Amino acid sequence: MLPDAWPDGLKLWRPTHLLKLLQKLLGYGLEPVQLPAGLVLRTPLPAYLLQEFHNLPNGNYSRNIADGYSNSFDRIMLGKMRQGRKALARAL
């Protein structure tokens, strides 16, 4: 599980926080990823992993954003992604 990153601390009832999230989701103001303070890395990350992409605030380095993206994608794929992840976990 990822440690909290800046998007995880957003309070969406605050207009400034909601605006920042909406701007990111619409692709405005993309900036380098800020890795969570408690993230332990054993190897250096390639440069492309340190860029925001798919309009995900802070890339995939946000627990809440990554979980929401994964759950939404699974719903769109009619549950097939969850089954695939379980099969992969069993194989490993």
PDB file of C-alpha atoms in Angstrom:
ATOM      1  CA  MET A   1       0.000   0.000   0.000  1.00  0.00           C
ATOM      2  CA  LEU A   2       1.216   3.483  -0.827  1.00  0.00           C
ATOM      3  CA  PRO A   3       1.818   6.072   1.868  1.00  0.00           C
ATOM      4  CA  ASP A   4      -0.300   9.214   1.604  1.00  0.00           C
ATOM      5  CA  ALA A   5       0.667  11.761  -1.056  1.00  0.00           C
ATOM      6  CA  TRP A   6      -0.636  15.325  -1.498  1.00  0.00           C
ATOM      7  CA  PRO A   7      -3.864  14.280  -3.319  1.00  0.00           C
ATOM      8  CA  ASP A   8      -4.780  12.044  -0.371  1.00  0.00           C
ATOM      9  CA  GLY A   9      -4.917  15.119   1.865  1.00  0.00           C
ATOM     10  CA  LEU A  10      -7.382  17.043  -0.319  1.00  0.00           C
ATOM     11  CA  LYS A  11     -10.586  18.109   1.387  1.00  0.00           C
ATOM     12  CA  LEU A  12     -12.992  18.244  -1.546  1.00  0.00           C
ATOM     13  CA  TRP A  13     -15.498  20.344   0.417  1.00  0.00           C
ATOM     14  CA  ARG A  14     -12.929  23.164   0.273  1.00  0.00           C
ATOM     15  CA  PRO A  15     -13.367  25.106  -2.991  1.00  0.00           C
ATOM     16  CA  THR A  16      -9.613  25.568  -3.524  1.00  0.00           C
ATOM     17  CA  HIS A  17      -8.938  21.851  -3.073  1.00  0.00           C
ATOM     18  CA  LEU A  18     -11.813  20.883  -5.376  1.00  0.00           C
ATOM     19  CA  LEU A  19     -10.585  23.355  -8.002  1.00  0.00           C
ATOM     20  CA  LYS A  20      -7.041  21.950  -7.843  1.00  0.00           C
ATOM     21  CA  LEU A  21      -8.338  18.402  -8.338  1.00  0.00           C
ATOM     22  CA  LEU A  22     -10.606  19.405 -11.227  1.00  0.00           C
ATOM     23  CA  GLN A  23      -7.780  21.292 -12.946  1.00  0.00           C
ATOM     24  CA  LYS A  24      -5.534  18.244 -12.718  1.00  0.00           C
ATOM     25  CA  LEU A  25      -8.256  15.911 -13.990  1.00  0.00           C
ATOM     26  CA  LEU A  26      -8.760  18.214 -16.975  1.00  0.00           C
ATOM     27  CA  GLY A  27      -5.019  18.223 -17.698  1.00  0.00           C
ATOM     28  CA  TYR A  28      -4.176  21.764 -16.555  1.00  0.00           C
ATOM     29  CA  GLY A  29      -1.064  22.487 -14.528  1.00  0.00           C
ATOM     30  CA  LEU A  30       0.701  19.162 -14.941  1.00  0.00           C
ATOM     31  CA  GLU A  31       3.888  19.098 -12.881  1.00  0.00           C
ATOM     32  CA  PRO A  32       6.487  16.579 -11.732  1.00  0.00           C
ATOM     33  CA  VAL A  33       5.245  13.871  -9.402  1.00  0.00           C
ATOM     34  CA  GLN A  34       5.900  14.385  -5.698  1.00  0.00           C
ATOM     35  CA  LEU A  35       6.766  11.016  -4.211  1.00  0.00           C
ATOM     36  CA  PRO A  36       5.170  10.301  -0.817  1.00  0.00           C
ATOM     37  CA  ALA A  37       7.571  10.896   2.069  1.00  0.00           C
ATOM     38  CA  GLY A  38       7.294   7.317   3.384  1.00  0.00           C
ATOM     39  CA  LEU A  39       7.792   5.592   0.024  1.00  0.00           C
ATOM     40  CA  VAL A  40      10.747   3.211   0.207  1.00  0.00           C
ATOM     41  CA  LEU A  41      12.455   2.640  -3.140  1.00  0.00           C
ATOM     42  CA  ARG A  42      15.065  -0.005  -3.807  1.00  0.00           C
ATOM     43  CA  THR A  43      15.884   1.155  -7.342  1.00  0.00           C
ATOM     44  CA  PRO A  44      15.807   4.561  -9.031  1.00  0.00           C
ATOM     45  CA  LEU A  45      12.629   5.348 -10.954  1.00  0.00           C
ATOM     46  CA  PRO A  46      12.746   6.106 -14.685  1.00  0.00           C
ATOM     47  CA  ALA A  47      11.953   9.718 -15.590  1.00  0.00           C
ATOM     48  CA  TYR A  48       8.614   8.841 -17.214  1.00  0.00           C
ATOM     49  CA  LEU A  49       7.283   7.570 -13.877  1.00  0.00           C
ATOM     50  CA  LEU A  50       7.878  10.985 -12.372  1.00  0.00           C
ATOM     51  CA  GLN A  51       5.459  12.764 -14.739  1.00  0.00           C
ATOM     52  CA  GLU A  52       1.727  13.126 -14.263  1.00  0.00           C
ATOM     53  CA  PHE A  53      -0.142  11.133 -16.885  1.00  0.00           C
ATOM     54  CA  HIS A  54      -3.704  10.163 -17.781  1.00  0.00           C
ATOM     55  CA  ASN A  55      -4.666  13.353 -15.928  1.00  0.00           C
ATOM     56  CA  LEU A  56      -4.154  11.554 -12.622  1.00  0.00           C
ATOM     57  CA  PRO A  57      -3.084  14.048  -9.967  1.00  0.00           C
ATOM     58  CA  ASN A  58       0.445  13.073  -8.917  1.00  0.00           C
ATOM     59  CA  GLY A  59       0.453  10.169 -11.395  1.00  0.00           C
ATOM     60  CA  ASN A  60      -0.216   6.870  -9.647  1.00  0.00           C
ATOM     61  CA  TYR A  61       1.472   8.079  -6.457  1.00  0.00           C
ATOM     62  CA  SER A  62      -1.687   8.690  -4.478  1.00  0.00           C
ATOM     63  CA  ARG A  63      -3.436   5.952  -2.566  1.00  0.00           C
ATOM     64  CA  ASN A  64      -6.926   7.395  -3.083  1.00  0.00           C
ATOM     65  CA  ILE A  65      -6.437   8.303  -6.745  1.00  0.00           C
ATOM     66  CA  ALA A  66      -4.863   4.932  -7.631  1.00  0.00           C
ATOM     67  CA  ASP A  67      -7.620   3.017  -5.794  1.00  0.00           C
ATOM     68  CA  GLY A  68     -10.341   5.074  -7.475  1.00  0.00           C
ATOM     69  CA  TYR A  69      -8.763   4.627 -10.913  1.00  0.00           C
ATOM     70  CA  SER A  70      -8.391   0.875 -10.404  1.00  0.00           C
ATOM     71  CA  ASN A  71     -11.948   0.424  -9.101  1.00  0.00           C
ATOM     72  CA  SER A  72     -13.445   2.544 -11.888  1.00  0.00           C
ATOM     73  CA  PHE A  73     -11.462   0.701 -14.564  1.00  0.00           C
ATOM     74  CA  ASP A  74     -12.618  -2.626 -13.102  1.00  0.00           C
ATOM     75  CA  ARG A  75     -16.262  -1.510 -13.290  1.00  0.00           C
ATOM     76  CA  ILE A  76     -15.827  -0.448 -16.920  1.00  0.00           C
ATOM     77  CA  MET A  77     -14.282  -3.841 -17.700  1.00  0.00           C
ATOM     78  CA  LEU A  78     -17.257  -5.573 -16.018  1.00  0.00           C
ATOM     79  CA  GLY A  79     -15.182  -7.077 -13.228  1.00  0.00           C
ATOM     80  CA  LYS A  80     -12.683  -8.843 -15.493  1.00  0.00           C
ATOM     81  CA  MET A  81      -9.679  -6.898 -14.167  1.00  0.00           C
ATOM     82  CA  ARG A  82     -10.326  -8.020 -10.593  1.00  0.00           C
ATOM     83  CA  GLN A  83     -10.498 -11.633 -11.758  1.00  0.00           C
ATOM     84  CA  GLY A  84      -7.247 -11.191 -13.683  1.00  0.00           C
ATOM     85  CA  ARG A  85      -5.460  -9.679 -10.685  1.00  0.00           C
ATOM     86  CA  LYS A  86      -6.608 -12.561  -8.470  1.00  0.00           C
ATOM     87  CA  ALA A  87      -5.381 -15.114 -11.028  1.00  0.00           C
ATOM     88  CA  LEU A  88      -2.034 -13.329 -11.268  1.00  0.00           C
ATOM     89  CA  ALA A  89      -1.696 -13.269  -7.457  1.00  0.00           C
ATOM     90  CA  ARG A  90      -2.443 -17.001  -7.279  1.00  0.00           C
ATOM     91  CA  ALA A  91       0.174 -17.718  -9.962  1.00  0.00           C
ATOM     92  CA  LEU A  92       2.796 -15.727  -8.097  1.00  0.00           C
TER      93      LEU A  92
END
